[in-house]
Short mmCIF file of C-alpha atoms (C1' of nucleotides) in Angstrom, two decimals:
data_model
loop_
_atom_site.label_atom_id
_atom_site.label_comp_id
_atom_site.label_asym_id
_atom_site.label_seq_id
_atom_site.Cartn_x
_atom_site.Cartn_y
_atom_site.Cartn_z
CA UNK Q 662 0.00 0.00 0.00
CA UNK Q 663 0.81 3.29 -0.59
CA UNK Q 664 2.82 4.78 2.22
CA UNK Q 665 1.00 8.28 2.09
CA UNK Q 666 -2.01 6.04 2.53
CA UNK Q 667 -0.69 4.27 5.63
CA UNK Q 668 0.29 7.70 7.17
CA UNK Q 669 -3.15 8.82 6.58
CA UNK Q 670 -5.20 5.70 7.95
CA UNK Q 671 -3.11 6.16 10.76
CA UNK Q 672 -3.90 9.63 11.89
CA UNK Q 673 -7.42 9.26 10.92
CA UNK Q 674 -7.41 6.34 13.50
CA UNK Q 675 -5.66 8.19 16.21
CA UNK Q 676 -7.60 11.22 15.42
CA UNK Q 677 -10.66 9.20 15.92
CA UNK Q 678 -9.12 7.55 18.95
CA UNK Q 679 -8.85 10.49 20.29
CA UNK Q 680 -12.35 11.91 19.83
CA UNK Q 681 -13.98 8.73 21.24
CA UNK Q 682 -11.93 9.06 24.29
CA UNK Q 683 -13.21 12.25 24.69
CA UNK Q 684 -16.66 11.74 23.67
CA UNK Q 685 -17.03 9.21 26.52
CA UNK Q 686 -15.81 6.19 25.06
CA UNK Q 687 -12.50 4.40 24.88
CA UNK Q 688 -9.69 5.39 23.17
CA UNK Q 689 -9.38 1.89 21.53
CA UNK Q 690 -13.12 1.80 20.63
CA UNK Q 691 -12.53 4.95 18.41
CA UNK Q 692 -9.21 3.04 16.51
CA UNK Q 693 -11.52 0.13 15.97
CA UNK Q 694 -13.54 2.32 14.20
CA UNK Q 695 -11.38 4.45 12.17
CA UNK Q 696 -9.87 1.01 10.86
CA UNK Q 697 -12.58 -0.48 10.12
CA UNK Q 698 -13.84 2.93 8.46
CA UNK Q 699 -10.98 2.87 6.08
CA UNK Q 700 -10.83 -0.41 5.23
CA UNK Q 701 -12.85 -1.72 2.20
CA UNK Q 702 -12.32 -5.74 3.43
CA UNK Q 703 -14.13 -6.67 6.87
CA UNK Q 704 -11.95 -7.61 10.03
CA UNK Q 705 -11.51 -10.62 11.80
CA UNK Q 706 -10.99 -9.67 15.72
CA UNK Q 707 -7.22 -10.95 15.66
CA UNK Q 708 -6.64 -8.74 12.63
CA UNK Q 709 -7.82 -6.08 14.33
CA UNK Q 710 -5.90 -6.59 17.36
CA UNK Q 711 -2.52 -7.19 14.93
CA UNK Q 712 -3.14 -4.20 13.16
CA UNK Q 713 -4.17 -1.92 16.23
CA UNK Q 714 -0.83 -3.25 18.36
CA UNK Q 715 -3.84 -4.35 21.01
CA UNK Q 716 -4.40 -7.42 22.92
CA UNK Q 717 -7.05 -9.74 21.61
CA UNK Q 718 -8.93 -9.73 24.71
CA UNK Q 719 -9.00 -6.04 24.62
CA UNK Q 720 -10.64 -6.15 20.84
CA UNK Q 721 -12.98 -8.44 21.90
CA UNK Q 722 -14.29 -6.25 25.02
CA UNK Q 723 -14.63 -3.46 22.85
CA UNK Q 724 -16.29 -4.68 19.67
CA UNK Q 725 -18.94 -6.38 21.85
CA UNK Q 726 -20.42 -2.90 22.83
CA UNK Q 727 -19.98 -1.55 19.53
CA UNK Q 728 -21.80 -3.93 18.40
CA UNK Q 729 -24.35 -3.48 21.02
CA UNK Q 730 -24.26 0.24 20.31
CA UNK Q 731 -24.65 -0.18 16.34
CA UNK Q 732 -21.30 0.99 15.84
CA UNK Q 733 -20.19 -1.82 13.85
CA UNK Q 734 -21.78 -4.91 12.62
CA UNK Q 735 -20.61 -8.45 12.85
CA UNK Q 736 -20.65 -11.57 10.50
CA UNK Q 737 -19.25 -15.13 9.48
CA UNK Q 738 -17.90 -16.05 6.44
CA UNK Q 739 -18.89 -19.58 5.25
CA UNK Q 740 -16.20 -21.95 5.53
CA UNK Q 741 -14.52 -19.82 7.87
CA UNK Q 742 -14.79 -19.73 11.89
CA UNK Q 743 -13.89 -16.05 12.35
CA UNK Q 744 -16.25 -12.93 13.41
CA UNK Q 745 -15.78 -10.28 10.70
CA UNK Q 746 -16.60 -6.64 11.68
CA UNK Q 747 -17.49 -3.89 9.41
CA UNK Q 748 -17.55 -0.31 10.41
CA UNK Q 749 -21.27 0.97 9.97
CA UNK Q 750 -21.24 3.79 7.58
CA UNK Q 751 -24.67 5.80 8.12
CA UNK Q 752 -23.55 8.03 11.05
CA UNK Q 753 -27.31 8.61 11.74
CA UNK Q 754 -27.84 5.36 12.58
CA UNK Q 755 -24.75 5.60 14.70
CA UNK Q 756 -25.90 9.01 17.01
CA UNK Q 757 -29.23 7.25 16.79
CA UNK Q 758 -27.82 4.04 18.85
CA UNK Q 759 -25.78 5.90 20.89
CA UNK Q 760 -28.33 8.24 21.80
CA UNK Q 761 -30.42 5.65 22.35
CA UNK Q 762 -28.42 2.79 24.10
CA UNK Q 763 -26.28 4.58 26.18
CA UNK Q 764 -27.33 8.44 26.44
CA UNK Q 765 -31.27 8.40 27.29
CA UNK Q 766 -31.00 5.86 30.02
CA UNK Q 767 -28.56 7.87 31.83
CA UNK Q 768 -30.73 11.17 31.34
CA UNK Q 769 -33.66 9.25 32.37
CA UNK Q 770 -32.15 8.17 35.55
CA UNK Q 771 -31.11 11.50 36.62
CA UNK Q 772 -34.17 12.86 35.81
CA UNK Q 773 -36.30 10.16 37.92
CA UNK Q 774 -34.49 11.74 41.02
CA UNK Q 775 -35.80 14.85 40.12
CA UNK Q 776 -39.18 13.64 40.07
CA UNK Q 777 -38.94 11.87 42.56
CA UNK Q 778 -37.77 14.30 44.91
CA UNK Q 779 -40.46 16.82 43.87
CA UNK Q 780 -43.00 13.97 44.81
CA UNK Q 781 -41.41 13.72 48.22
CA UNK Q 782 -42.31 17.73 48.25
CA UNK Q 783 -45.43 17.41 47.17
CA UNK Q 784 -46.57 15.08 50.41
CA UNK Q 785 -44.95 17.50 53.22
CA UNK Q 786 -47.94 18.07 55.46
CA UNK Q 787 -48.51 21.70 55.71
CA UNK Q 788 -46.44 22.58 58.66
CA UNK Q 789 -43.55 21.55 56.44
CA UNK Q 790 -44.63 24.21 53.76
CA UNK Q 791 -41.47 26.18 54.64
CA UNK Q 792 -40.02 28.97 52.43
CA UNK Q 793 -37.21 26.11 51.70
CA UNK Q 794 -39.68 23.27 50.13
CA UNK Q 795 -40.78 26.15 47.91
CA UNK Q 796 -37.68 27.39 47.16
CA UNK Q 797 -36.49 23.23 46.31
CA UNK Q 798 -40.27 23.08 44.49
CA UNK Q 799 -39.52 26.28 42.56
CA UNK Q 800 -35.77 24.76 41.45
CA UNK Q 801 -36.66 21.08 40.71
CA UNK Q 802 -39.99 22.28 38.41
CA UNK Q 803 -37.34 24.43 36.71
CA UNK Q 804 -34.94 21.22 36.05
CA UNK Q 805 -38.24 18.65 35.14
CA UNK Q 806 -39.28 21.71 32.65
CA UNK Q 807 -35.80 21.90 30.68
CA UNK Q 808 -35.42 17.99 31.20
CA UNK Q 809 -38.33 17.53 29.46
CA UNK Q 810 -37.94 20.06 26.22
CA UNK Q 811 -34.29 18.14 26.27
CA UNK Q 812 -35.68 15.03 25.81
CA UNK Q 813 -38.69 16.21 23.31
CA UNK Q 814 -35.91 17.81 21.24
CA UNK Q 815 -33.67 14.15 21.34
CA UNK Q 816 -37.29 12.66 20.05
CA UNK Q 817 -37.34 15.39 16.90
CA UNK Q 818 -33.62 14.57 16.44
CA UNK Q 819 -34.36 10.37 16.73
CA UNK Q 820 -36.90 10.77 14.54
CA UNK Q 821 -35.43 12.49 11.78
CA UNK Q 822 -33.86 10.06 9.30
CA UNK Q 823 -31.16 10.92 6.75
CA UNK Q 824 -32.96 12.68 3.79
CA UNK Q 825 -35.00 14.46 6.32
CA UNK Q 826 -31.69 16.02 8.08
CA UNK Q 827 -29.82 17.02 4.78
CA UNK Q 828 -33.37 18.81 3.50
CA UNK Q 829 -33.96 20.24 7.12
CA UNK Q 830 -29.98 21.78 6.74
CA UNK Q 831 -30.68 22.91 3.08
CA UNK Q 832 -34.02 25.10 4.17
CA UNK Q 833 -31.44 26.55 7.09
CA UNK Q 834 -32.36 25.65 10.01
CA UNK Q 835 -30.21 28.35 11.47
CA UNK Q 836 -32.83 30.87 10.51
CA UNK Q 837 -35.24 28.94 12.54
CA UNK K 156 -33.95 22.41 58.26
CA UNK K 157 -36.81 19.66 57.58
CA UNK K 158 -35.20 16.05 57.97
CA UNK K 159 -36.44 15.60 54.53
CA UNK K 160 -35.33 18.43 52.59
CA UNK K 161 -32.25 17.76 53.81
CA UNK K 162 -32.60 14.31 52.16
CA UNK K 163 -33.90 16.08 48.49
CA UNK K 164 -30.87 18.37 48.34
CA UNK K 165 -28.49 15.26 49.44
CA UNK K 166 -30.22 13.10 46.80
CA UNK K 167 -30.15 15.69 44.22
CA UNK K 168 -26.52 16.52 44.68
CA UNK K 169 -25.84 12.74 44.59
CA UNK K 170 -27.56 12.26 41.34
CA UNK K 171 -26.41 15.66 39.49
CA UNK K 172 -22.85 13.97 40.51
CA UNK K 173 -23.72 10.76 38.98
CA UNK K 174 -24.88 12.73 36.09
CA UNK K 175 -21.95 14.91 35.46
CA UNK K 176 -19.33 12.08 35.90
CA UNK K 177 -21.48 9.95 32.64
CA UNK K 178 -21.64 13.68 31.10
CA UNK K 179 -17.69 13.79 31.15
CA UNK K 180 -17.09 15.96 34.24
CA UNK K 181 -15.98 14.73 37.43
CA UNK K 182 -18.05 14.02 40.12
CA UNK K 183 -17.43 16.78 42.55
CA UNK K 184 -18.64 19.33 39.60
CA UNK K 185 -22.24 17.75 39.76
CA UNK K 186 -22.04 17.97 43.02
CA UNK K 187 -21.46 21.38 43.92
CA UNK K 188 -23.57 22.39 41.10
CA UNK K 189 -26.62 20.49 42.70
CA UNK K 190 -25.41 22.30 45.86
CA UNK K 191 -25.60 25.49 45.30
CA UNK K 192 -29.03 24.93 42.58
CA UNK K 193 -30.71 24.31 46.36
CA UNK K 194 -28.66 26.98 48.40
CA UNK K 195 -30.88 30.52 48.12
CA UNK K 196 -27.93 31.86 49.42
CA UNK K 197 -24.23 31.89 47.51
CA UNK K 198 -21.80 30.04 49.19
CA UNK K 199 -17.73 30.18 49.89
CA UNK K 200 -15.77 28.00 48.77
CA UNK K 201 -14.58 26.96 51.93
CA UNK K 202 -18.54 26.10 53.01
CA UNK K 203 -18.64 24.09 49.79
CA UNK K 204 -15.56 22.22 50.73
CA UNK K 205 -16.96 21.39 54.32
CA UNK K 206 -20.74 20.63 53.15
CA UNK K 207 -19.71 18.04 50.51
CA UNK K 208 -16.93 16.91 52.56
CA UNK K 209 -13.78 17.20 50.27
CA UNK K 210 -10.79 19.14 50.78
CA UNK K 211 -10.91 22.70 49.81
CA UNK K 212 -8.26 22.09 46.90
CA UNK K 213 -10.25 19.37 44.99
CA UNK K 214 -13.28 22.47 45.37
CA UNK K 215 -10.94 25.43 44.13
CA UNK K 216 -9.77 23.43 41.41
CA UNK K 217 -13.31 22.46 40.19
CA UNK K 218 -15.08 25.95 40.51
CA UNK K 219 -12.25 27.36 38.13
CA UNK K 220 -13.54 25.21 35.09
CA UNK K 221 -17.43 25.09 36.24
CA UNK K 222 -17.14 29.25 36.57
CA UNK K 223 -14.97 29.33 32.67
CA UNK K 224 -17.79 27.22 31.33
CA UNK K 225 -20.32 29.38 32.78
CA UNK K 226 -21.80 26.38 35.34
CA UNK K 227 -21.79 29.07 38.20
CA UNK K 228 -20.85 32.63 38.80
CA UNK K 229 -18.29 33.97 41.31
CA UNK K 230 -18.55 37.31 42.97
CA UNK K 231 -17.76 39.09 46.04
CA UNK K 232 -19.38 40.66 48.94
CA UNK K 233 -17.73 44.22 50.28
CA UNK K 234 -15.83 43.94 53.87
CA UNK K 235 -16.05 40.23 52.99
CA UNK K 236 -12.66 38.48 50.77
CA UNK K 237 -14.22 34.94 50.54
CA UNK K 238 -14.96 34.25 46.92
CA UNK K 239 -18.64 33.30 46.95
CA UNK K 240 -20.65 31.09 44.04
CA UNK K 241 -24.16 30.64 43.06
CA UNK K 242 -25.43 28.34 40.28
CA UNK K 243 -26.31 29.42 36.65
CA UNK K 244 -30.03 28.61 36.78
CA UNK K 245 -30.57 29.63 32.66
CA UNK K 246 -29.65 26.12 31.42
CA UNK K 247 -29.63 27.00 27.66
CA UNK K 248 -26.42 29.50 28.87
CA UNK K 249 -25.05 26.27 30.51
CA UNK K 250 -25.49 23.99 27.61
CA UNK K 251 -24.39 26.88 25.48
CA UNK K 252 -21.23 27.33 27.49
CA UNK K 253 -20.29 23.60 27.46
CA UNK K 254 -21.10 23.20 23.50
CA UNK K 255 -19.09 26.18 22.81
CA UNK K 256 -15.91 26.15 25.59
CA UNK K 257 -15.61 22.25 25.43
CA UNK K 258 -17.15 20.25 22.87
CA UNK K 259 -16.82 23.08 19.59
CA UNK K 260 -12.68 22.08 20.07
CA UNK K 261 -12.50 18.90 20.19
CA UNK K 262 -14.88 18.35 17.26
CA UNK K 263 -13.24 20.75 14.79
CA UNK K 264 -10.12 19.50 16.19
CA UNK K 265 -11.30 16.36 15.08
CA UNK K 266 -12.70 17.42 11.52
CA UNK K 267 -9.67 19.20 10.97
CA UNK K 268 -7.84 16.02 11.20
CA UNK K 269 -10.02 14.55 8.02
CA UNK K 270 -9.75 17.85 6.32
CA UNK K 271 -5.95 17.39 6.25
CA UNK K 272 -5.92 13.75 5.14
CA UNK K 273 -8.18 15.24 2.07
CA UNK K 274 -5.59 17.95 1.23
CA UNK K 275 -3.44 15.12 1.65
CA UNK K 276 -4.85 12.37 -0.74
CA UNK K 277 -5.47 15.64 -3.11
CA UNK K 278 -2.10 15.96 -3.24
CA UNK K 279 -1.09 12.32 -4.49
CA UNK K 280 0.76 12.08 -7.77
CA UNK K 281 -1.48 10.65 -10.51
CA UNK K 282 0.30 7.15 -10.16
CA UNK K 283 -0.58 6.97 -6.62
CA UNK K 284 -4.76 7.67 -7.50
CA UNK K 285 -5.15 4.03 -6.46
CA UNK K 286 -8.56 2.21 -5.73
CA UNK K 287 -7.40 2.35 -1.89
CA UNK K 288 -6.81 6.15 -2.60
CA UNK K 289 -10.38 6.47 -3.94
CA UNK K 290 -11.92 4.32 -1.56
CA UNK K 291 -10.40 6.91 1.35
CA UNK K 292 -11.76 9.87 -0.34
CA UNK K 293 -15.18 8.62 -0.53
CA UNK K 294 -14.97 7.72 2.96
CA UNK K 295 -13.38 10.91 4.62
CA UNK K 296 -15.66 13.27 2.72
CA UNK K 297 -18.62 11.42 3.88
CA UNK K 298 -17.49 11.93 7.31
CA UNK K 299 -16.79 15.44 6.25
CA UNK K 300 -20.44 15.55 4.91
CA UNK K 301 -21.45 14.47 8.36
CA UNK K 302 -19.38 16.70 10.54
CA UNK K 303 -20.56 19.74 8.30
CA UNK K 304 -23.96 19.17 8.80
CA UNK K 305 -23.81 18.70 12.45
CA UNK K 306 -21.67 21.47 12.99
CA UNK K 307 -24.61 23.56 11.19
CA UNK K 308 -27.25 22.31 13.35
CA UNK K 309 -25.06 22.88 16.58
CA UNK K 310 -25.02 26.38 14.95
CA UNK K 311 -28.46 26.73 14.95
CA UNK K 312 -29.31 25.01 18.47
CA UNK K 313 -26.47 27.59 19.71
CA UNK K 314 -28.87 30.45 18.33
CA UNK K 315 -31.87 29.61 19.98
CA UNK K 316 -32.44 31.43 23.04
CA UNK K 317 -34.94 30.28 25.44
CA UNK K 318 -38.07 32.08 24.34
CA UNK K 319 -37.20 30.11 20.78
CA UNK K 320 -36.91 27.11 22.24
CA UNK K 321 -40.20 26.92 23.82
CA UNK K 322 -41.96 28.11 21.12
CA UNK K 323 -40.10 25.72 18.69
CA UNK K 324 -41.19 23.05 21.09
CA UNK K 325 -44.98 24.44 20.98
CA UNK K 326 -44.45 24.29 17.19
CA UNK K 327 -43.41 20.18 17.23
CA UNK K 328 -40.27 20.01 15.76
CA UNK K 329 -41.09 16.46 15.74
CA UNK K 330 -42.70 16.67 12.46
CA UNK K 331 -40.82 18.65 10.93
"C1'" DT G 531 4.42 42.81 64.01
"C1'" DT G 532 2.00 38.80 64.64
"C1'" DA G 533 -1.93 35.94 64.09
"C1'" DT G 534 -5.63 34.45 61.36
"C1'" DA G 535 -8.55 33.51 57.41
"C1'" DC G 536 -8.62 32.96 52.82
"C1'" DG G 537 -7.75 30.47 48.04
"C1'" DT G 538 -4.10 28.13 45.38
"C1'" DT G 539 -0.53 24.96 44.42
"C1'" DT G 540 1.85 20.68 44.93
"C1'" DA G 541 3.39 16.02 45.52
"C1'" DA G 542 1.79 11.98 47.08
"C1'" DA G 543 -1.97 8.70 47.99
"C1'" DA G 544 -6.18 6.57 46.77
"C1'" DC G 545 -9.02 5.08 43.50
"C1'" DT G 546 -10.73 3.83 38.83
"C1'" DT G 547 -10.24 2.35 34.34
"C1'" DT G 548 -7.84 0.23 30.82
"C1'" DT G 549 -4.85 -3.16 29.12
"C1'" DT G 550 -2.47 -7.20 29.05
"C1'" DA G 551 -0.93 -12.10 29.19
"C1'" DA G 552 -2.26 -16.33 30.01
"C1'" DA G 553 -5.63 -19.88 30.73
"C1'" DC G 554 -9.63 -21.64 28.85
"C1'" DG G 555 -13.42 -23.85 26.13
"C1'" DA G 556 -15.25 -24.64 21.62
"C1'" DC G 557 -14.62 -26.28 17.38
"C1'" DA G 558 -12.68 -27.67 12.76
"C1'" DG G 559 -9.37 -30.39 10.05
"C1'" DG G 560 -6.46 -33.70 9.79
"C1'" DC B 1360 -8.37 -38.26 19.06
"C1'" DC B 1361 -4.87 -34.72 18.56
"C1'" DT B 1362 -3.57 -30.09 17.10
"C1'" DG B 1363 -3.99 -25.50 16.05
"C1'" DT B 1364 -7.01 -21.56 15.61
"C1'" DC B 1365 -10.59 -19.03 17.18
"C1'" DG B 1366 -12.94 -15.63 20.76
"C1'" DT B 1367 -13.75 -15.07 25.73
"C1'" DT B 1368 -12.66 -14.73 30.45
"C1'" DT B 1369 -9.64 -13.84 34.25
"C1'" DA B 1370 -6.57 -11.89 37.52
"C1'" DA B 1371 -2.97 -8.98 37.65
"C1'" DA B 1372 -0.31 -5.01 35.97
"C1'" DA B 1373 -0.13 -0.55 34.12
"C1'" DA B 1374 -1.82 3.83 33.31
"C1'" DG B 1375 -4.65 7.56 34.21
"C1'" DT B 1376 -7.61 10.38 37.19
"C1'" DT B 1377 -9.14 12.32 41.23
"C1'" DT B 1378 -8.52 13.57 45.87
"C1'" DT B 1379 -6.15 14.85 49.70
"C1'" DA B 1380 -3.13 17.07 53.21
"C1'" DA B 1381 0.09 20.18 53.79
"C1'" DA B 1382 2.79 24.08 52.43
"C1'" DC B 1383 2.38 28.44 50.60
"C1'" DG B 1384 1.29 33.39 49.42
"C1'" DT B 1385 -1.59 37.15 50.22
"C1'" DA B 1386 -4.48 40.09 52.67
"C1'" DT B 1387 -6.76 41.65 56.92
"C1'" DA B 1388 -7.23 42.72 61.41
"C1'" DA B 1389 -5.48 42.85 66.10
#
DNA sequence: TTATACGTTTAAAACTTTTTAAACGACAGG
DNA sequence: CCTGTCGTTTAAAAAGTTTTAAACGTATAA
């Protein structure tokens, strides 16, 4: 291969190393991407591993919840015992899972204590009225109310699917 | 204070820590953020230390980044040198600040990265055009594509302010 | 001047996460 | 049956991060 090539794939997989690290991910699960990105041929696991400088064990943590999280797919070549990855290519499809799989849960959680707590407000008998439960009452409302236009606005976003997001961009949705 | 307010705020500053460490912050962040969300009053730094129980450095060090990123505002009282904070309670500014101080970076940091490789294979001698070469191009300006458009609609969330953002909610973006 | 109350810095300790190497079980081909 | 090749699990090592305690500098007040 082309050695400007090589140099290339391999910034484009630390780059994306990089990114994933930061975006809450592993560093690895970001290189597993980016090689699999730039790579026309699937990848058996070991390959992978060879090809990363990894441990097997380590390729095989991380491509499980990549999987899981739609980030690549998986699949078996007759004839031939090894699990091939591919990198999935519609990025949509990608925030979607993420969004989905790891993101909302988390938000959801958080939010629950919020409700929660306002229910535990909400049966203080009166003497317990205080200005502080109103002040709390006041503050937590304020929280539910953006929580909840945060996670209409994630539906609008989930629900959009590719053509819809490149017309939405072309009618500027800056100008909204 | 009420037994069980005391509980809320303690559950609420236990959660907003969960929250923030998932939301790639540390802990203590969440934490005094949820503590001073339920405090009507500012506090000192030194009272934050002491009321979540960590040392005074870990809280000095964390209010520097939460202030920069517009999580909480510091001011001062007259005849008074403590340095006193109180949370940002506009949540669009928060989200704002984070989006722009934080994640803007490290995703044009990223993008620049494919940009380069681009210029790069754009630069390749006519005997090095190979397949491979091709096959990289098509990849990298799809992600391009991709990066583009959602730096565009970060664009336009960034301009909504929070009269827009109800109303846009009223609206249903959901069908848009 | 001395003592005290601040916030910051620092180096080390504690803790968490990531990574590895090696053991393992399954399975295919001889 | 062996034997070698897979992917997974595991326990331990390595690396990274968070947290602390203590030292420090500055300012205020006695």
């Amino acid at each position: 291969m082309e050695d400007e090539l090589l140099k290339i794939k391999e910034d484009i997989i630390q780059g994306l190393g990089r990114f994933s690290a930061f975006a809450g991910f592993n560093k690895i699960t970001g290189q597993i991407y980016g090689l699999l990105y730039l790579n026309r041929e699937p990848l058996a696991l070991g390959q992978i591993a060879e090809q990363l400088d990894v441990s097997k064990g380590n390729v095989s943590l991380n491509v499980r919840i990549m999987e899981r999280w739609g980030l690549i797919r998986r699949f078996n070549k007759r004839g031939d015992r090894r699990d091939y990855y591919e990198a999935e290519t519609d990025f949509w499809k990608v925030i979607r899972g993420i969004l989905t799989e790891r993101d909302k849960k988390e938000v959801e959680y958080t939010m629950d204590s919020v409700t929660d707590s306002l229910a535990a407000i909400g049966k203080l008998d009166a003497a317990a009225q205080t200005d502080e439960a109103v002040f709390y009452k006041e503050r937590l409302e304020h929280m539910q109310e953006f929580g909840d236009t945060i996670a209409e606005m994630s539906r609008a976003f989930l629900a959009l699917d590719n053509f819809r997001v490149s017309s939405l961009s072309r009618l500027g949705l800056g100008r909204v």
